Amino acid sequence: MPKPRGGQRPNYNSGQGGGSRFSALNDYQNDHDDRSNEGRKKERNTTRRVSFKPSALQSKGGIKGRVNELALRSRLEDDEDMDGLVTNLNYEDRSQGPRRKGSPVPKGKFGKGRKLSISQFGWYQVTIHCGQRYAKDDLIRALLHNLTPDVFLPLFWRTEKNCVVFFVDDYAMASRLMQLDRSVQMSDGCRLAIRVRESCPMVPVDEEFKEKMKIVMAKRYNPNTKALDLSKFHADPDFRQTFVGLHRTAVMSAALDIIQKNIPDLQALNLNDNDLSTMESFRNIETRLPHLKILYLGGNSIPSLATLLVFRNAPIIELVLKNNPLRQRYKDHSLYVSEVRRKFPKLVKLDGDDLEPQILFDVNDSSVMPKAQASFLCDASGADIIRQFLEQYFIIFDSDNRQPLLDAYHEQAMMSISVPPASQAGRLTSFWKYNRNFRRIVNNEDVSKLRQLKVGRLQVVSTLAEWPKTQHDPQSFSVDLTLFTPKLISFTVAGLFKEFESSTSTTGEIRYFQRQFVIVPAGGGFCIRNEMILVTSATGQQARTFLKPPVITEPAAGPATSLPPTAAGSLQSRLQMQQPSTSAAAGLMPQPTQPTQPDDATKMQMVQAMCSQSNMNIEWSRKCLEETNWDYNHAAFVFDKLHKEGKIPPEAFVK
């Protein structure tokens, strides 16, 4: 008969005999275990225990979380190292795993027991945490007091949000400063936390910086062999208290600009031991230094031969690449030589060793590709229309009042503006708010697409009126006429313009633009129906050519040169030179012997264009056009000729 529910349950843990299961089990184990109590206790203490308590790694996301934490900490501590600099931070004290709470700090791992790594460039960054609370003189005085009798000079001092940072260029002094961690006591009783690591200062590349570079480069140049030695450039004694590291792209670009301007016939360049890892500064080196034949790049950080592709068009005959990481990619020396010679077929000497002559096919190396044309015209009869349209348009666009552009746009005109990302083109603040780049508009936001699309000539001109003041360079224009019909013309114009900082400023940034127009007949002329605009930053090479005076050449005799002499590189010249040498095409252009007299409005536009191109004032620009019977092309030719001969008085350029 089963017992009724609710009765008293048996107590298995009670000390009463007979009913305890666990006490019976203990008795059984004690009867069959001949070990003493001390032996069992010793074994219990040495036996590995299994704990279900979450470890420090598990609480922070496991091994992956710990790795992410170390990577983030390394990134934060290295945020000052740029342009490929990597500092060797000592993290071996963390390889032992997380330290238990309450355990002592390992000796020789932190503070005074640490040893500073020797910097490759000889510079060290000193960070004083919470140092921003004290005056600079007080901090230096306290440090010098603890360094007596040694003295130091803090360089590139800067105060940040929660610390003070400066640099020293002496290893012994950097080590002394690191040993002062928690040893310097300020007047308020606080001890300074000082951290020292190898790092290089980011020195701005200004004119003073470039002048120092010129002095040192002049000292290292050998005019007899036309060779420039820039090995260990940062370690030159004349660069004391400043850091000139060629591994920084900006510094290397400045050095190449100095070479191109002062020694363009350079034949040998030594860049050994400069920690170079990228060759971005050497783009178009075959045009900047066309005579460069010997190049030393040993002792750098070049990762692969693909980095050297920028030199593939240079006439390199001797190359040094030893002591670079790329050498570790090739265990077979013959394979390494063949790969280098494949990229530099004219090479005769590699890493100091003469190479055997190559067996090559009999190919004519002197053949060159046809030169790229500045403009393209699908129909030569459209040249005159486009030239006149663009001249009138950009004269108004660069003026102080862009409202007259209302007459240049159709009533239902449409316009959009695109700007590349800041990572590609730098800061384009003045144009960013008009950006209709679809990669920037996410989730198919139709409202944003329509808002950035300007419809109607009033919206279009209002948007263009908000642009900063500009100055376009007609010499940089290239025009592609892709469609020419009686009812519709489509063409693209690209070039350079200067974006002024203000309406009264004369300085600004050089921009590159590309504008695609679709124009239709309207009344006695044409108006813009659709337009797409792209604005980006100009490259360094483009910026150097902005508003450069045109090179004028005398036209040669022959049927193909029946056109009037024009300024080479100008829009009008380029459009005319694209026309075939037929009598029909030649008849579209005005002849210098029988110029037509323009009306007053056209004369004013010609004067403004001459003033903009020649930099002469309005009075002398008008005088130049009047004396050439208002033939603009002939006036440009005469101006350039007299300007080269120095026959134009200085008052002609006073505005």
XYZ file of C-alpha atoms in Angstrom:
655
model
C 0.000 0.000 0.000
C 1.524 3.333 -1.047
C 2.276 5.937 1.556
C 0.042 9.004 1.632
C 1.505 12.175 0.122
C 2.792 14.815 2.458
C 4.682 12.449 4.687
C 8.141 13.218 6.043
C 10.865 12.737 3.498
C 13.952 10.761 4.475
C 16.983 12.817 5.456
C 19.928 11.462 3.507
C 22.426 13.768 5.133
C 21.514 13.199 8.743
C 23.995 11.670 11.044
C 21.697 8.784 12.007
C 22.818 5.322 11.091
C 21.370 3.087 8.509
C 19.692 5.584 6.223
C 22.550 7.724 4.812
C 23.570 6.825 1.262
C 26.542 9.212 1.252
C 27.883 7.968 4.564
C 27.754 4.423 3.203
C 29.695 5.502 0.135
C 32.308 7.215 2.315
C 32.682 4.127 4.444
C 33.204 2.035 1.326
C 35.886 4.389 0.012
C 37.664 4.549 3.373
C 37.725 0.752 3.647
C 39.268 0.329 0.203
C 41.715 3.301 0.300
C 45.005 2.628 2.052
C 46.230 6.242 1.709
C 46.613 8.382 4.804
C 44.691 11.594 5.348
C 47.798 13.649 4.560
C 48.323 11.805 1.281
C 44.735 12.333 0.226
C 44.938 16.028 1.180
C 48.186 16.462 -0.804
C 46.674 14.810 -3.849
C 43.564 16.957 -3.531
C 45.679 20.111 -3.555
C 47.734 19.099 -6.599
C 44.854 17.828 -8.671
C 43.817 20.212 -11.449
C 40.437 21.734 -10.759
C 37.749 22.461 -13.284
C 36.150 25.853 -12.768
C 32.962 27.012 -14.448
C 33.655 30.644 -13.564
C 33.929 32.772 -16.769
C 37.496 33.868 -17.414
C 38.664 37.362 -18.286
C 38.915 36.395 -21.958
C 35.374 35.007 -22.013
C 33.911 38.034 -20.305
C 35.392 40.274 -22.998
C 34.413 38.202 -25.995
C 36.926 35.334 -25.847
C 40.180 35.190 -27.709
C 38.776 37.314 -30.535
C 37.755 40.030 -28.101
C 41.209 40.032 -26.508
C 42.874 40.324 -29.927
C 40.564 43.191 -30.873
C 41.348 44.936 -27.593
C 45.106 44.674 -28.180
C 44.723 45.877 -31.767
C 42.655 48.870 -30.645
C 45.139 49.725 -27.914
C 48.004 49.532 -30.406
C 46.117 51.746 -32.852
C 45.449 54.365 -30.178
C 49.062 54.426 -29.023
C 50.353 54.664 -32.606
C 47.973 57.368 -33.815
C 50.868 59.793 -34.296
C 52.862 57.499 -36.586
C 51.986 58.362 -40.212
C 53.383 57.830 -43.723
C 54.280 54.196 -43.077
C 56.089 54.667 -39.708
C 55.666 51.700 -37.369
C 56.992 51.835 -33.856
C 58.186 48.714 -32.065
C 56.092 48.702 -28.902
C 57.031 46.084 -26.309
C 53.966 44.032 -25.419
C 55.694 40.870 -24.269
C 54.501 41.538 -20.721
C 50.966 40.780 -21.879
C 51.836 37.428 -23.426
C 51.457 35.728 -20.034
C 47.686 36.193 -20.124
C 45.500 38.240 -17.783
C 46.901 38.907 -14.318
C 44.759 37.777 -11.395
C 43.287 40.372 -9.111
C 45.584 41.141 -6.218
C 48.669 39.487 -7.720
C 51.915 41.538 -7.670
C 53.081 43.435 -10.720
C 55.836 41.487 -12.548
C 59.254 42.995 -12.073
C 61.124 44.482 -14.983
C 58.064 44.932 -17.182
C 56.902 48.463 -16.512
C 58.361 51.834 -15.556
C 62.035 51.944 -14.778
C 62.668 48.336 -15.793
C 61.717 48.906 -19.418
C 64.316 49.498 -22.087
C 63.690 51.956 -24.896
C 64.032 50.642 -28.434
C 66.516 52.447 -30.624
C 64.732 54.489 -33.286
C 65.723 54.002 -36.887
C 65.533 57.750 -37.471
C 66.864 58.860 -34.063
C 63.651 60.589 -32.904
C 61.581 59.846 -29.802
C 58.182 61.039 -28.675
C 57.701 61.986 -25.020
C 54.148 62.081 -23.651
C 53.364 63.544 -20.233
C 49.861 62.516 -19.200
C 47.842 65.274 -17.522
C 50.699 67.649 -18.347
C 48.270 70.128 -19.886
C 47.387 71.285 -16.354
C 50.787 72.910 -15.910
C 52.594 75.708 -17.695
C 55.268 74.728 -20.178
C 58.026 76.482 -18.240
C 57.028 74.698 -15.010
C 57.153 71.286 -16.679
C 60.538 71.908 -18.294
C 61.932 73.298 -15.043
C 60.782 70.211 -13.124
C 62.263 67.841 -15.695
C 65.593 69.680 -15.831
C 65.793 69.647 -12.032
C 65.600 65.843 -12.047
C 67.989 65.510 -14.991
C 70.775 67.657 -13.508
C 73.488 68.038 -14.748
C 72.111 66.913 -18.142
C 69.983 69.268 -20.202
C 67.622 68.672 -23.107
C 65.744 70.718 -25.681
C 62.074 69.766 -26.227
C 61.165 70.054 -29.905
C 57.748 70.363 -31.586
C 55.958 70.947 -28.279
C 52.186 70.668 -28.411
C 49.420 70.508 -25.834
C 46.564 68.091 -26.350
C 43.341 67.423 -24.487
C 44.764 65.263 -21.729
C 48.526 65.310 -22.240
C 51.588 67.201 -23.432
C 53.703 65.842 -26.281
C 57.194 66.812 -27.436
C 60.111 65.158 -29.237
C 63.816 64.675 -28.566
C 66.455 63.560 -31.047
C 68.898 61.874 -28.633
C 68.581 58.259 -27.475
C 70.433 58.782 -24.186
C 68.216 61.712 -23.241
C 65.072 59.814 -24.261
C 66.116 56.923 -22.004
C 66.741 59.295 -19.088
C 63.307 60.829 -19.541
C 61.666 57.405 -19.563
C 63.360 56.555 -16.266
C 61.768 59.656 -14.705
C 58.307 58.096 -14.919
C 56.471 58.732 -11.603
C 59.643 60.334 -10.186
C 58.998 64.010 -10.945
C 56.710 65.613 -8.387
C 54.989 68.888 -9.145
C 54.063 71.617 -6.682
C 50.562 70.170 -6.159
C 51.985 66.777 -5.167
C 51.128 65.042 -8.443
C 53.798 62.792 -9.955
C 54.211 62.999 -13.711
C 53.411 59.910 -15.795
C 55.995 59.999 -18.606
C 55.838 57.695 -21.606
C 58.600 57.581 -24.248
C 58.520 55.713 -27.540
C 60.219 55.874 -30.914
C 58.322 58.151 -33.278
C 58.988 60.919 -35.782
C 57.451 64.410 -35.719
C 55.152 65.513 -38.531
C 56.888 68.664 -39.739
C 54.867 70.904 -42.112
C 56.389 71.183 -45.591
C 56.432 74.973 -45.924
C 58.774 77.352 -47.720
C 61.229 77.504 -44.812
C 61.327 73.714 -44.784
C 62.038 73.621 -48.537
C 64.821 76.183 -48.222
C 66.601 73.937 -45.720
C 66.216 71.043 -48.131
C 67.707 73.099 -50.970
C 70.809 73.962 -48.940
C 71.481 70.336 -48.017
C 70.734 69.056 -51.526
C 73.119 71.599 -53.044
C 75.835 70.339 -50.712
C 75.198 66.729 -51.759
C 75.114 67.345 -55.539
C 78.104 66.462 -57.728
C 77.965 68.548 -60.933
C 80.803 66.585 -62.583
C 78.870 63.305 -62.575
C 75.429 64.922 -62.381
C 74.705 62.744 -59.334
C 72.703 63.601 -56.221
C 73.325 61.674 -52.990
C 70.227 61.656 -50.747
C 71.156 58.540 -48.756
C 70.131 58.810 -45.080
C 68.823 62.252 -45.870
C 67.169 62.604 -42.463
C 70.507 62.033 -40.692
C 72.309 64.983 -42.284
C 73.974 67.167 -39.612
C 72.360 70.296 -41.051
C 68.920 68.909 -40.138
C 69.548 69.182 -36.424
C 66.315 69.948 -34.512
C 64.126 69.210 -37.518
C 63.082 65.999 -39.233
C 63.251 65.659 -43.019
C 62.130 62.104 -43.776
C 61.899 61.237 -47.450
C 59.569 58.341 -46.621
C 56.837 60.970 -46.233
C 55.132 61.503 -49.582
C 54.948 65.283 -49.126
C 58.679 65.550 -48.391
C 59.667 63.365 -51.337
C 57.393 65.357 -53.652
C 59.042 68.583 -52.473
C 62.493 67.081 -53.101
C 61.525 66.051 -56.646
C 60.130 69.521 -57.341
C 63.445 71.044 -56.254
C 65.377 68.607 -58.468
C 63.151 69.243 -61.468
C 63.500 73.000 -61.127
C 67.208 73.247 -60.348
C 68.894 70.145 -61.844
C 66.593 68.791 -64.581
C 69.536 67.031 -66.277
C 70.142 64.767 -63.254
C 71.503 61.345 -64.259
C 72.122 59.538 -60.933
C 70.044 59.572 -57.749
C 70.982 57.801 -54.504
C 68.035 57.163 -52.162
C 69.567 54.429 -50.010
C 68.493 54.014 -46.359
C 65.462 56.312 -46.312
C 62.783 53.743 -45.302
C 60.913 54.277 -48.579
C 57.884 52.016 -48.961
C 55.881 53.796 -51.654
C 56.808 55.487 -54.915
C 53.694 57.600 -55.454
C 55.803 60.759 -55.634
C 57.667 59.446 -58.686
C 54.712 59.399 -61.056
C 55.594 60.809 -64.487
C 59.258 60.664 -63.531
C 60.157 60.010 -67.178
C 58.981 63.536 -68.064
C 60.161 65.272 -64.905
C 63.670 63.758 -64.964
C 64.109 62.420 -68.505
C 67.875 61.849 -68.142
C 67.750 59.716 -64.972
C 69.743 56.518 -65.640
C 71.164 55.405 -62.277
C 68.889 54.810 -59.271
C 69.922 53.502 -55.847
C 67.049 52.255 -53.637
C 68.924 49.929 -51.282
C 68.161 49.640 -47.578
C 64.539 50.753 -47.868
C 61.160 49.100 -47.202
C 60.000 48.437 -50.765
C 57.592 45.478 -50.493
C 57.485 44.244 -54.100
C 58.656 44.955 -57.631
C 55.166 46.201 -58.474
C 55.981 49.308 -56.422
C 58.661 50.200 -58.988
C 56.315 50.285 -61.973
C 56.393 54.088 -61.864
C 59.961 53.860 -63.249
C 59.108 51.543 -66.156
C 59.294 54.348 -68.730
C 62.488 55.879 -67.344
C 65.799 54.987 -69.075
C 67.203 53.165 -66.024
C 70.424 51.261 -66.782
C 71.717 50.758 -63.207
C 69.546 49.830 -60.227
C 70.240 48.904 -56.592
C 67.507 47.079 -54.630
C 69.450 45.099 -52.013
C 68.309 45.057 -48.371
C 64.647 45.502 -49.289
C 61.743 43.202 -48.291
C 61.107 42.429 -51.955
C 64.367 40.429 -52.074
C 62.885 37.880 -49.659
C 60.249 36.986 -52.248
C 62.857 35.415 -54.526
C 64.911 32.482 -53.263
C 66.288 31.890 -56.739
C 68.639 34.727 -57.703
C 68.228 34.091 -61.416
C 64.442 34.439 -61.107
C 64.913 37.711 -59.250
C 67.192 39.054 -61.991
C 64.812 38.008 -64.754
C 61.826 39.647 -63.039
C 63.716 42.898 -62.597
C 64.931 42.883 -66.200
C 61.401 42.213 -67.409
C 60.346 45.534 -65.875
C 63.584 47.339 -66.803
C 64.674 45.917 -70.172
C 67.518 48.427 -70.586
C 69.140 47.450 -67.276
C 72.842 46.542 -67.483
C 73.770 46.584 -63.778
C 71.763 45.302 -60.793
C 72.829 45.540 -57.138
C 76.390 46.311 -58.209
C 76.737 43.287 -60.524
C 77.036 43.559 -64.281
C 74.309 41.675 -66.134
C 74.832 39.534 -69.174
C 73.547 41.035 -72.420
C 70.000 40.082 -73.217
C 69.014 38.364 -76.451
C 66.309 40.600 -77.824
C 64.363 40.780 -81.031
C 65.322 43.466 -83.484
C 62.621 45.936 -82.501
C 62.756 49.635 -83.173
C 62.663 51.268 -79.724
C 62.386 54.757 -81.153
C 58.760 54.346 -82.230
C 56.342 56.283 -80.091
C 52.620 56.274 -79.698
C 50.675 59.046 -81.411
C 50.196 62.088 -79.226
C 46.820 62.515 -77.620
C 44.735 65.215 -79.215
C 43.416 67.967 -77.015
C 39.999 68.054 -78.682
C 37.740 65.985 -80.884
C 35.173 67.234 -83.400
C 32.694 64.885 -84.979
C 31.795 67.680 -87.405
C 34.234 70.481 -88.240
C 31.412 72.897 -88.967
C 30.542 73.006 -85.255
C 33.898 74.474 -84.183
C 32.916 78.097 -84.664
C 29.618 77.715 -82.829
C 31.181 76.015 -79.807
C 34.072 78.487 -79.633
C 31.797 81.514 -79.573
C 29.380 79.878 -77.142
C 32.099 78.991 -74.591
C 33.879 82.348 -74.862
C 30.688 84.250 -74.080
C 29.594 81.787 -71.382
C 32.792 81.782 -69.302
C 33.309 85.542 -69.566
C 29.976 85.963 -67.788
C 30.639 83.039 -65.419
C 33.916 84.561 -64.157
C 32.402 88.012 -63.722
C 31.020 89.397 -60.466
C 27.423 88.937 -61.640
C 26.234 85.599 -63.043
C 22.582 86.624 -63.462
C 23.013 87.239 -67.245
C 23.424 83.465 -67.558
C 19.630 83.242 -67.398
C 19.598 83.921 -71.135
C 21.975 80.991 -71.718
C 19.614 78.335 -70.268
C 16.372 76.854 -71.546
C 13.164 77.461 -69.613
C 13.084 73.756 -68.642
C 16.839 73.294 -68.286
C 18.179 70.577 -65.977
C 21.540 70.502 -64.200
C 23.341 68.255 -61.709
C 26.718 68.503 -59.958
C 28.937 65.598 -58.839
C 31.900 65.710 -56.474
C 34.256 62.761 -55.751
C 34.628 61.532 -52.157
C 36.930 63.501 -49.882
C 39.313 60.518 -49.698
C 39.964 60.843 -53.439
C 39.791 64.562 -54.131
C 40.376 66.270 -50.792
C 38.079 68.871 -49.314
C 35.663 70.502 -51.755
C 33.538 72.265 -49.174
C 32.114 74.876 -51.531
C 30.597 72.235 -53.820
C 29.787 69.382 -51.459
C 26.260 70.532 -50.659
C 25.291 70.309 -54.340
C 26.682 66.794 -54.740
C 24.355 64.380 -56.549
C 26.774 61.466 -56.552
C 24.562 58.364 -56.392
C 27.109 56.515 -54.277
C 26.546 59.144 -51.601
C 22.733 58.842 -51.764
C 21.842 55.545 -50.085
C 18.651 53.491 -49.792
C 17.312 54.875 -53.068
C 16.309 58.188 -51.536
C 14.238 59.629 -54.368
C 13.702 62.858 -52.446
C 17.433 63.526 -52.207
C 17.921 62.723 -55.888
C 15.250 65.171 -56.928
C 16.415 67.862 -54.517
C 19.951 67.817 -55.944
C 18.639 67.866 -59.522
C 18.109 71.496 -60.526
C 15.144 71.957 -62.896
C 14.350 75.265 -64.573
C 16.749 78.017 -65.504
C 15.988 79.986 -62.335
C 17.108 77.123 -60.071
C 20.127 76.449 -62.264
C 21.410 80.016 -62.325
C 20.622 80.494 -58.623
C 22.808 77.480 -57.829
C 25.644 78.732 -60.034
C 25.381 82.181 -58.458
C 26.102 80.586 -55.041
C 29.438 79.245 -56.274
C 32.542 81.092 -55.098
C 34.244 83.541 -57.437
C 36.170 81.717 -60.154
C 38.767 82.327 -62.855
C 38.912 79.804 -65.709
C 42.031 79.172 -67.748
C 41.059 78.956 -71.446
C 44.515 77.581 -72.261
C 43.659 74.399 -70.335
C 40.339 73.757 -72.090
C 39.797 70.571 -74.072
C 36.561 70.136 -76.020
C 34.950 66.985 -77.415
C 32.074 67.515 -79.846
C 30.238 64.190 -79.942
C 26.932 65.103 -81.616
C 26.172 67.877 -84.084
C 22.747 68.165 -85.733
C 20.650 71.150 -86.746
C 18.349 70.623 -83.754
C 20.750 69.412 -81.022
C 24.457 69.717 -80.172
C 26.209 67.712 -77.454
C 29.766 68.441 -76.352
C 32.025 68.217 -73.281
C 34.502 70.821 -72.059
C 37.147 70.131 -69.391
C 39.832 72.342 -67.897
C 41.093 74.221 -64.850
C 39.780 77.088 -62.786
C 40.788 78.841 -59.594
C 38.353 78.908 -56.689
C 38.951 82.164 -54.801
C 38.624 82.220 -51.038
C 36.410 85.330 -51.201
C 35.126 87.818 -53.710
C 38.015 90.185 -52.940
C 40.762 87.579 -52.468
C 43.404 86.807 -55.074
C 44.407 83.413 -53.627
C 42.606 80.131 -53.846
C 42.702 76.472 -54.826
C 43.079 75.143 -58.363
C 40.197 72.900 -59.395
C 39.608 70.622 -62.357
C 36.158 70.577 -63.973
C 34.290 68.704 -66.660
C 30.987 70.022 -67.975
C 28.794 68.223 -70.460
C 26.380 70.467 -72.380
C 23.374 69.673 -74.506
C 22.388 72.836 -76.388
C 19.449 73.458 -78.713
C 18.621 76.323 -81.084
C 16.775 79.237 -79.496
C 15.973 82.452 -81.357
C 19.080 83.546 -83.208
C 21.477 81.460 -81.114
C 21.619 78.466 -78.777
C 20.660 77.742 -75.159
C 21.554 74.976 -72.707
C 18.948 72.245 -72.298
C 20.869 69.824 -70.059
C 24.152 70.083 -68.175
C 26.211 67.771 -65.942
C 29.145 69.167 -63.939
C 32.017 67.335 -62.265
C 34.357 69.257 -59.930
C 37.467 67.816 -58.324
C 40.865 68.968 -57.074
C 43.588 69.519 -59.646
C 46.686 67.360 -59.527
C 50.054 68.913 -58.759
C 51.102 68.785 -62.386
C 47.837 70.407 -63.510
C 48.151 73.157 -60.907
C 51.644 74.017 -62.153
C 50.306 74.642 -65.666
C 47.482 76.953 -64.575
C 47.526 80.302 -66.449
C 50.904 79.599 -67.984
C 51.580 81.887 -71.021
C 50.902 80.123 -74.325
C 53.742 79.097 -76.592
C 53.311 80.886 -79.910
C 54.741 79.358 -83.055
C 54.895 80.905 -86.481
C 52.554 79.120 -88.879
C 54.340 77.166 -91.572
C 53.577 77.546 -95.227
C 51.287 75.062 -96.872
C 47.619 74.341 -97.450
C 47.188 72.742 -94.023
C 48.123 76.013 -92.293
C 45.841 78.389 -94.068
C 44.263 79.196 -90.718
C 45.274 82.418 -88.963
C 48.068 82.258 -86.379
C 46.676 81.489 -82.951
C 47.948 81.024 -79.472
C 48.923 77.385 -79.154
C 46.939 75.642 -76.444
C 44.000 78.040 -76.552
C 40.519 76.720 -77.068
C 40.134 78.469 -80.411
C 43.461 77.102 -81.665
C 42.613 73.570 -80.610
C 39.235 73.634 -82.249
C 40.675 75.020 -85.467
C 43.529 72.518 -85.567
C 41.084 69.655 -85.345
C 39.448 70.727 -88.595
C 40.481 68.965 -91.799
C 42.405 71.086 -94.250
C 39.596 71.550 -96.739
C 38.419 74.707 -98.349
C 35.008 74.320 -96.716
C 36.505 74.124 -93.248
C 38.898 76.967 -93.924
C 36.041 79.113 -95.089
C 34.409 78.893 -91.655
C 37.268 80.773 -89.996
C 37.978 84.484 -90.388
C 41.009 85.313 -92.507
C 43.534 87.801 -91.132
C 43.626 89.753 -94.377
C 39.929 90.552 -94.392
C 38.745 90.823 -90.781
C 35.147 91.699 -90.121
C 34.395 94.570 -87.792
C 32.496 93.271 -84.725
C 29.777 95.212 -82.994
C 30.349 97.116 -79.726
C 29.146 94.255 -77.496
C 31.493 91.793 -79.177
C 34.363 94.282 -78.941
C 33.814 94.574 -75.187
C 33.879 90.795 -74.819
C 37.086 90.605 -76.869
C 38.675 93.259 -74.667
C 37.765 91.344 -71.516
C 39.100 88.098 -72.996
C 42.361 89.796 -74.026
C 42.650 91.333 -70.567
C 42.171 87.925 -68.923
C 44.644 86.084 -71.179
C 47.400 88.691 -71.351
C 47.029 90.178 -67.831
C 47.113 93.646 -69.437
C 44.702 96.304 -68.292
C 41.609 97.211 -70.283
C 43.165 100.264 -71.921
C 46.148 98.409 -73.374
C 44.032 95.379 -74.282
C 41.746 97.627 -76.332
C 44.784 99.339 -77.880
C 46.226 95.964 -78.893
C 42.970 94.917 -80.562
C 42.482 98.252 -82.301
C 45.977 98.215 -83.811
C 45.363 94.704 -85.185
C 41.981 95.758 -86.631
C 40.063 93.698 -84.028
C 41.532 90.395 -85.209
C 41.740 88.545 -81.889
C 44.003 85.738 -83.112
C 46.462 88.143 -84.713
C 46.377 90.348 -81.597
C 47.278 87.368 -79.394
C 50.164 86.494 -81.687
C 51.496 90.070 -81.743
C 51.199 90.386 -77.963
C 53.156 87.207 -77.303
C 55.891 88.206 -79.739
C 56.323 91.707 -78.282
C 56.114 90.369 -74.728
C 58.994 87.965 -75.384
C 61.040 90.805 -76.845
C 60.330 92.967 -73.794
C 58.776 95.779 -75.827
C 55.551 96.066 -73.826
C 55.880 98.793 -71.155
C 55.219 97.897 -67.494
C 52.273 100.283 -67.238
C 50.337 97.982 -69.570
C 50.056 95.462 -66.723
C 49.010 97.939 -64.018
C 45.326 97.489 -63.234
